[in-house]
Amino acid sequence: MVWLSRLNLVFFTPCLLFSNIASTISLEKLLAFWPIPVFYVIFSILNYVCTQTATRVVGLKAAYRRFVLACVLFSNTNSLPIATITSLAVSEAGKILFWNADDTQETVAARGVSYTLFFAIFGNLVRWSYGYNLLRKHHDDSEDEEIVPPKLTTSGCNYLSVNDSSRSACPNSSASSVSSSNETDLEPGNRRLSSLTLALPDDPKVVDETTGLLATFPSYPVASPSSQESGFKHRLYGIARQFHKFMSPPLYAAMLALTVGLSPLKQALYDHNSFLYPSFTKAIEVCGKAAVPLILTCLGAQLTCIAETQHTASPSTKKPVAVAIGCRMFLAPLFVIPTVVLFVMYGSRWSTLATDPVFNVMMIVLGSSPTAINLVQITQVNNIFEDEMLRMLFWSYGVVCVPICTLTVFIALSIVDKLL
């Protein structure tokens, strides 16, 4: 299922992000909804401080601190909040969310969805940049941290991991057939691949399953060392390579969507009478609708594999999951609710959104929702933290979500009912 997760990551998820962001954002909304990015920054800072403190108190290693941080920082900002506000709008409690006498259930739901999608823009930008790098294998991760490795098949090794402290062996692999006569054909910085070990170059670098096919680019002779044009091209290429290392396909799509949404291109792509809307824009929207079902398909397939292998979690993997659930589902609402209450009481002088019951309820719901489901997609592609993320999502959505989210919604409705 890794290939399906990778396909989803490089195609369907970028289509989903592009259609959601480009159709939602505009310069007018960016100015009118300025409290939303402020709330996102405040929530992120509070969650970051809380997570760093909790993970160090319980003694988690660096790799698992990154895992917990990703689970706490990136919450469900689409499906669960939208389902919550659409359900509240048509319920008896929806009357509490009316902003004025002319308000209706339809306008309540529309405002809630609009606030949610706008909040999700900033979450997606950070999730697919900083979050994507958090859930990757880092070179400074020591082997004694007991991160669950990828499963090896009986036909041979899935990957060859090499670092300073150990060398992986794959006795029956095709590497044993490499002849020493081919050694002269290799680059000067490399060594012969034997049947047991992969010797390190003179300038050792850590190699793991996340290393690209070209870990270091071969150096080609430059016609003129003093050529300014050649030096400029090399510097520009180095900057582009470092930039690409930080990026991901969904992040490229999100940045392109921001460019379209904040420019005149939006009129050309989203005008229903234009040629591009039915031929290009609708095609992207249809492809984007396949992203979430594919994520759930891969999630179900991985759960089935775990059930068939009867794999039990070790104590070292249970602790980070428990800490992540505690920070995300229990501690986060304790910071989010007082922050929104302060905005309700004193924020009306800066923004009229402070007087909108829907806005305040949605900020509490968005800040208290469980971990984002699409984080499992990142762990599958990067081949790390897969079991931990599955257990995190199972306990978050299957056990903790219903009582905690129900209580949070009741508290949010009570706040807007008494203060507005």
XYZ file of C-alpha atoms in Angstrom:
420
model
C 0.000 0.000 0.000
C 3.035 2.289 0.128
C 2.819 2.908 -3.610
C -0.826 3.971 -3.235
C 0.062 6.335 -0.389
C 2.852 7.807 -2.494
C 0.512 8.269 -5.469
C -1.991 9.960 -3.180
C 0.730 12.212 -1.787
C 2.084 13.384 -5.135
C -1.195 13.736 -7.060
C -4.588 13.431 -5.349
C -3.730 15.311 -2.132
C -2.197 18.264 -4.043
C -5.388 18.420 -6.126
C -7.475 18.491 -2.932
C -5.387 21.256 -1.358
C -5.367 23.336 -4.525
C -9.144 23.194 -4.957
C -9.854 23.921 -1.269
C -7.385 26.783 -0.854
C -7.766 28.502 -4.223
C -11.564 28.509 -4.024
C -11.620 29.765 -0.416
C -8.963 32.408 -0.021
C -9.213 35.957 -1.298
C -7.724 39.283 -0.327
C -11.045 40.427 1.143
C -11.346 37.338 3.357
C -7.711 37.613 4.383
C -8.373 41.102 5.708
C -11.773 40.331 7.240
C -10.741 37.032 8.848
C -7.430 38.241 10.279
C -8.187 36.790 13.768
C -8.098 33.258 12.305
C -4.334 33.184 11.525
C -3.736 34.894 14.878
C -5.627 32.112 16.647
C -3.706 29.505 14.661
C -0.360 30.991 15.714
C -1.432 31.245 19.367
C -2.734 27.657 19.430
C 0.456 26.399 17.763
C 2.732 28.184 20.234
C 0.768 26.888 23.226
C 0.742 23.335 21.865
C 4.450 23.505 21.067
C 5.385 24.645 24.572
C 3.070 22.089 26.160
C 4.453 19.249 24.040
C 8.112 20.113 24.558
C 7.556 20.316 28.301
C 5.576 17.072 28.557
C 7.902 14.994 26.362
C 10.959 16.068 28.323
C 9.277 15.432 31.658
C 8.466 11.821 30.703
C 11.908 11.329 29.145
C 11.102 10.674 25.486
C 13.951 10.475 22.992
C 14.351 13.076 20.234
C 12.648 11.034 17.512
C 9.550 10.381 19.594
C 9.442 14.031 20.667
C 9.057 14.903 16.991
C 6.289 12.317 16.623
C 4.349 13.691 19.605
C 4.855 17.259 18.400
C 3.423 16.435 14.962
C 0.398 14.696 16.503
C -0.331 17.651 18.788
C 0.343 20.509 16.364
C -1.678 19.193 13.428
C -5.307 18.519 14.228
C -8.328 17.599 12.136
C -9.294 20.881 10.474
C -11.686 19.620 7.812
C -13.991 16.632 8.182
C -14.739 16.633 11.919
C -15.246 20.414 12.436
C -17.360 20.728 9.283
C -19.532 17.794 10.351
C -19.882 19.354 13.806
C -21.036 22.782 12.631
C -23.421 21.422 9.987
C -25.023 19.214 12.637
C -25.264 22.047 15.155
C -26.818 24.377 12.590
C -29.850 22.136 12.057
C -30.292 21.192 15.726
C -32.205 23.006 18.451
C -28.920 24.290 19.836
C -28.343 26.022 16.508
C -30.509 28.950 17.610
C -27.771 29.905 20.062
C -25.481 30.430 17.062
C -27.696 33.036 15.366
C -25.771 36.290 14.962
C -28.818 38.504 14.439
C -32.556 38.249 13.951
C -32.214 37.647 10.207
C -29.854 34.696 10.643
C -30.891 31.239 9.411
C -29.637 27.697 9.784
C -28.179 27.820 6.287
C -26.159 30.979 6.953
C -24.936 29.562 10.266
C -23.640 26.445 8.527
C -22.139 28.478 5.676
C -20.220 30.764 8.055
C -18.965 27.804 10.070
C -17.694 26.001 6.978
C -16.070 29.209 5.720
C -14.231 29.766 9.017
C -13.129 26.131 9.071
C -11.755 26.109 5.534
C -9.916 29.376 6.099
C -8.349 28.007 9.299
C -7.393 24.827 7.422
C -5.365 26.834 4.902
C -2.755 27.756 7.499
C -2.812 24.283 9.012
C -2.147 22.675 5.634
C 0.701 25.047 4.819
C 2.534 24.225 8.050
C 1.556 20.536 8.036
C 3.026 19.807 4.625
C 6.229 21.751 5.294
C 7.266 21.601 8.945
C 5.052 18.615 9.756
C 6.302 16.611 6.775
C 9.881 17.091 7.971
C 8.993 16.216 11.565
C 7.765 12.789 10.466
C 10.936 11.865 8.601
C 13.956 9.843 9.607
C 16.642 12.267 10.774
C 20.351 11.551 10.549
C 20.908 12.336 14.221
C 18.446 9.667 15.412
C 20.404 7.068 17.366
C 19.593 3.407 16.859
C 18.885 2.819 20.533
C 15.681 4.823 20.314
C 13.870 1.661 19.177
C 11.868 3.260 16.410
C 9.754 0.567 14.779
C 11.547 -0.287 11.513
C 9.903 -1.305 8.250
C 8.998 -4.979 8.032
C 11.440 -7.150 6.072
C 10.045 -9.605 3.553
C 11.215 -13.200 3.285
C 12.578 -12.605 -0.198
C 15.226 -10.194 0.998
C 15.883 -6.824 2.528
C 13.616 -3.919 1.715
C 16.414 -1.457 2.235
C 20.052 -1.283 3.235
C 20.664 0.979 6.201
C 24.191 2.171 6.863
C 25.482 4.408 9.635
C 28.543 4.939 11.759
C 27.707 2.382 14.424
C 26.452 -0.583 12.393
C 26.256 -1.975 8.889
C 23.211 -3.823 7.659
C 23.673 -7.196 6.021
C 21.599 -8.924 3.378
C 23.363 -12.243 2.687
C 21.193 -13.491 -0.158
C 20.728 -10.210 -1.966
C 21.948 -9.392 -5.417
C 24.817 -7.409 -3.941
C 26.799 -10.653 -3.525
C 27.151 -10.979 -7.277
C 29.020 -7.730 -7.708
C 32.501 -8.365 -9.045
C 35.594 -6.572 -7.839
C 36.422 -5.784 -11.447
C 33.671 -3.186 -11.474
C 35.357 -1.217 -8.746
C 37.248 0.940 -11.191
C 33.983 2.037 -12.822
C 32.738 3.662 -9.637
C 33.082 7.316 -8.750
C 36.246 8.228 -6.788
C 34.230 8.915 -3.620
C 32.622 5.453 -3.526
C 33.820 1.929 -2.657
C 33.070 -1.601 -3.740
C 29.743 -3.149 -2.669
C 30.505 -6.569 -1.126
C 28.121 -9.353 -0.196
C 28.014 -8.364 3.462
C 28.737 -4.706 3.993
C 28.648 -1.407 2.257
C 31.906 0.346 3.027
C 31.727 3.975 3.966
C 33.404 6.639 1.851
C 36.266 8.735 3.155
C 33.774 11.413 4.124
C 31.154 9.291 5.929
C 27.537 10.312 5.827
C 24.556 8.594 7.393
C 22.454 6.654 4.904
C 18.990 5.369 5.711
C 15.712 4.483 4.030
C 14.922 8.153 3.370
C 18.151 8.749 1.431
C 17.592 9.504 -2.243
C 19.066 7.513 -5.106
C 21.747 10.177 -5.465
C 22.774 10.933 -1.887
C 25.520 13.197 -3.181
C 25.598 14.602 -6.654
C 28.716 13.740 -8.685
C 31.021 16.613 -9.413
C 31.694 17.380 -13.044
C 34.673 19.349 -14.265
C 34.036 23.014 -14.799
C 35.373 24.501 -17.966
C 36.648 27.630 -16.238
C 36.917 27.780 -12.432
C 36.897 31.544 -12.535
C 33.734 31.724 -14.616
C 31.202 33.902 -12.788
C 28.324 32.532 -14.823
C 29.132 28.942 -13.895
C 29.524 29.876 -10.223
C 26.188 31.660 -10.236
C 24.471 28.625 -11.766
C 25.969 26.324 -9.135
C 24.863 28.606 -6.305
C 21.390 28.921 -7.793
C 21.176 25.149 -8.191
C 22.271 24.645 -4.577
C 19.626 27.053 -3.303
C 16.950 25.348 -5.402
C 17.999 21.930 -4.107
C 17.830 23.065 -0.470
C 14.423 24.642 -1.109
C 13.126 21.462 -2.747
C 14.398 19.378 0.186
C 12.105 21.332 2.514
C 9.107 21.208 0.181
C 6.579 18.466 -0.564
C 4.073 18.011 -3.427
C 1.067 19.167 -1.336
C 3.007 22.237 -0.231
C 3.799 23.129 -3.846
C 0.075 22.834 -4.586
C -0.829 25.002 -1.582
C 1.589 27.744 -2.622
C 0.248 27.644 -6.178
C -3.295 27.865 -4.789
C -2.360 30.954 -2.754
C -0.929 32.540 -5.894
C -4.131 31.821 -7.814
C -6.507 32.820 -5.015
C -4.831 36.175 -4.366
C -4.441 37.141 -8.033
C -6.688 37.783 -11.059
C -6.119 34.163 -12.104
C -8.900 33.130 -9.718
C -11.500 34.811 -11.916
C -10.280 32.879 -14.954
C -10.248 29.518 -13.167
C -13.423 29.816 -11.074
C -15.750 31.759 -13.355
C -18.415 29.218 -14.317
C -18.731 30.808 -17.748
C -15.021 30.554 -18.552
C -13.460 27.806 -20.646
C -11.001 26.737 -17.924
C -13.594 26.067 -15.212
C -15.266 22.948 -16.708
C -12.128 21.670 -18.443
C -9.414 22.312 -15.840
C -10.770 23.458 -12.474
C -13.497 20.819 -12.228
C -11.002 18.109 -13.200
C -8.751 19.107 -10.298
C -11.714 19.152 -7.912
C -12.818 15.661 -8.983
C -9.298 14.272 -8.543
C -9.060 15.920 -5.127
C -12.201 14.143 -3.933
C -10.335 10.832 -4.175
C -7.686 11.866 -1.627
C -9.573 11.188 1.619
C -11.015 7.797 0.525
C -7.520 6.691 -0.494
C -6.121 7.739 2.891
C -8.800 5.692 4.653
C -8.158 2.743 2.308
C -4.446 2.714 3.131
C -5.243 3.134 6.817
C -7.589 0.134 6.751
C -5.057 -1.978 4.860
C -2.378 -1.243 7.419
C -4.715 -2.051 10.307
C -5.481 -5.376 8.623
C -1.780 -6.181 8.314
C -1.256 -5.468 12.003
C -4.236 -7.656 12.942
C -2.995 -10.546 10.783
C 0.543 -10.428 12.147
C -0.744 -10.027 15.733
C 1.910 -7.394 16.320
C 1.952 -6.141 19.913
C 3.203 -2.716 20.839
C 6.313 -2.456 22.977
C 6.287 -0.232 26.079
C 8.640 2.195 24.347
C 6.032 2.841 21.628
C 3.075 3.068 24.016
C 4.518 5.980 25.971
C 4.722 8.504 23.068
C 1.191 7.583 21.955
C -0.152 8.135 25.469
C 1.667 11.471 25.783
C 0.389 12.619 22.381
C -3.215 11.733 23.248
C -2.935 13.464 26.611
C -1.548 16.678 25.103
C -3.857 16.744 22.068
C -7.161 15.703 23.638
C -6.886 16.821 27.272
C -4.338 19.633 27.649
C -5.057 21.484 24.379
C -8.697 22.322 25.286
C -7.497 23.710 28.625
C -5.479 26.331 26.713
C -7.884 26.864 23.817
C -11.068 27.588 25.782
C -9.641 30.404 27.987
C -8.012 31.990 24.918
C -11.342 32.128 23.067
C -13.133 33.418 26.179
C -10.686 36.328 26.395
C -11.328 37.121 22.725
C -15.100 37.071 23.287
C -14.793 39.442 26.238
C -12.271 41.939 24.871
C -11.903 41.339 21.120
C -14.964 43.219 19.866
C -13.042 46.503 19.782
C -10.707 45.073 17.121
C -12.935 42.696 15.143
C -16.653 42.095 14.749
C -15.948 38.356 14.611
C -15.716 38.423 18.400
C -19.498 38.909 18.488
C -20.238 36.014 16.093
C -21.224 32.890 18.091
C -20.345 30.620 15.166
C -16.802 31.966 14.976
C -16.091 31.462 18.669
C -17.566 27.959 18.730
C -15.532 26.965 15.679
C -12.282 28.268 17.185
C -12.855 26.065 20.233
C -13.767 23.052 18.094
C -10.794 23.523 15.757
C -8.367 23.955 18.633
C -9.645 20.865 20.460
C -10.121 18.380 17.609
C -8.070 15.146 17.437
C -4.985 14.506 15.338
C -5.277 14.875 11.562
C -5.908 11.578 9.784
C -3.675 12.394 6.827
C -0.592 12.247 9.052
C -0.746 8.483 8.544
C -0.168 9.147 4.856
C 3.102 10.936 5.659
C 4.293 8.127 7.932
C 3.542 5.499 5.275
C 5.457 7.370 2.593
C 8.422 8.099 4.889
C 8.345 4.546 6.313
C 8.621 5.624 9.945
C 6.247 5.884 12.952
C 3.620 3.820 11.097
C 2.503 1.633 14.024
C 2.599 4.533 16.469
C 0.444 6.701 14.212
C -2.110 3.931 13.720
C -2.478 3.468 17.466
C -2.647 7.218 17.931
C -5.540 7.519 15.484
C -7.330 4.446 16.837
C -7.353 5.684 20.425
C -8.050 9.295 19.439
C -11.048 8.634 17.183
C -12.258 5.293 18.499
C -12.128 5.927 22.236
C -11.354 9.493 23.328
C -12.891 11.647 20.580
C -16.610 11.161 21.253
C -16.759 12.061 24.973
C -14.116 14.806 24.847
C -15.431 16.502 21.692
C -19.020 16.310 22.963
C -18.011 17.957 26.229
C -16.008 20.594 24.351
C -18.971 21.494 22.124
C -21.268 21.813 25.153
C -18.766 24.132 26.846
C -18.419 26.227 23.671
C -22.197 26.609 23.322
C -22.480 27.538 26.987
C -19.798 30.215 26.607
C -21.409 31.945 23.630
C -24.855 31.644 25.213
C -23.766 33.434 28.393
C -21.240 35.942 27.040
C -22.946 37.039 23.784
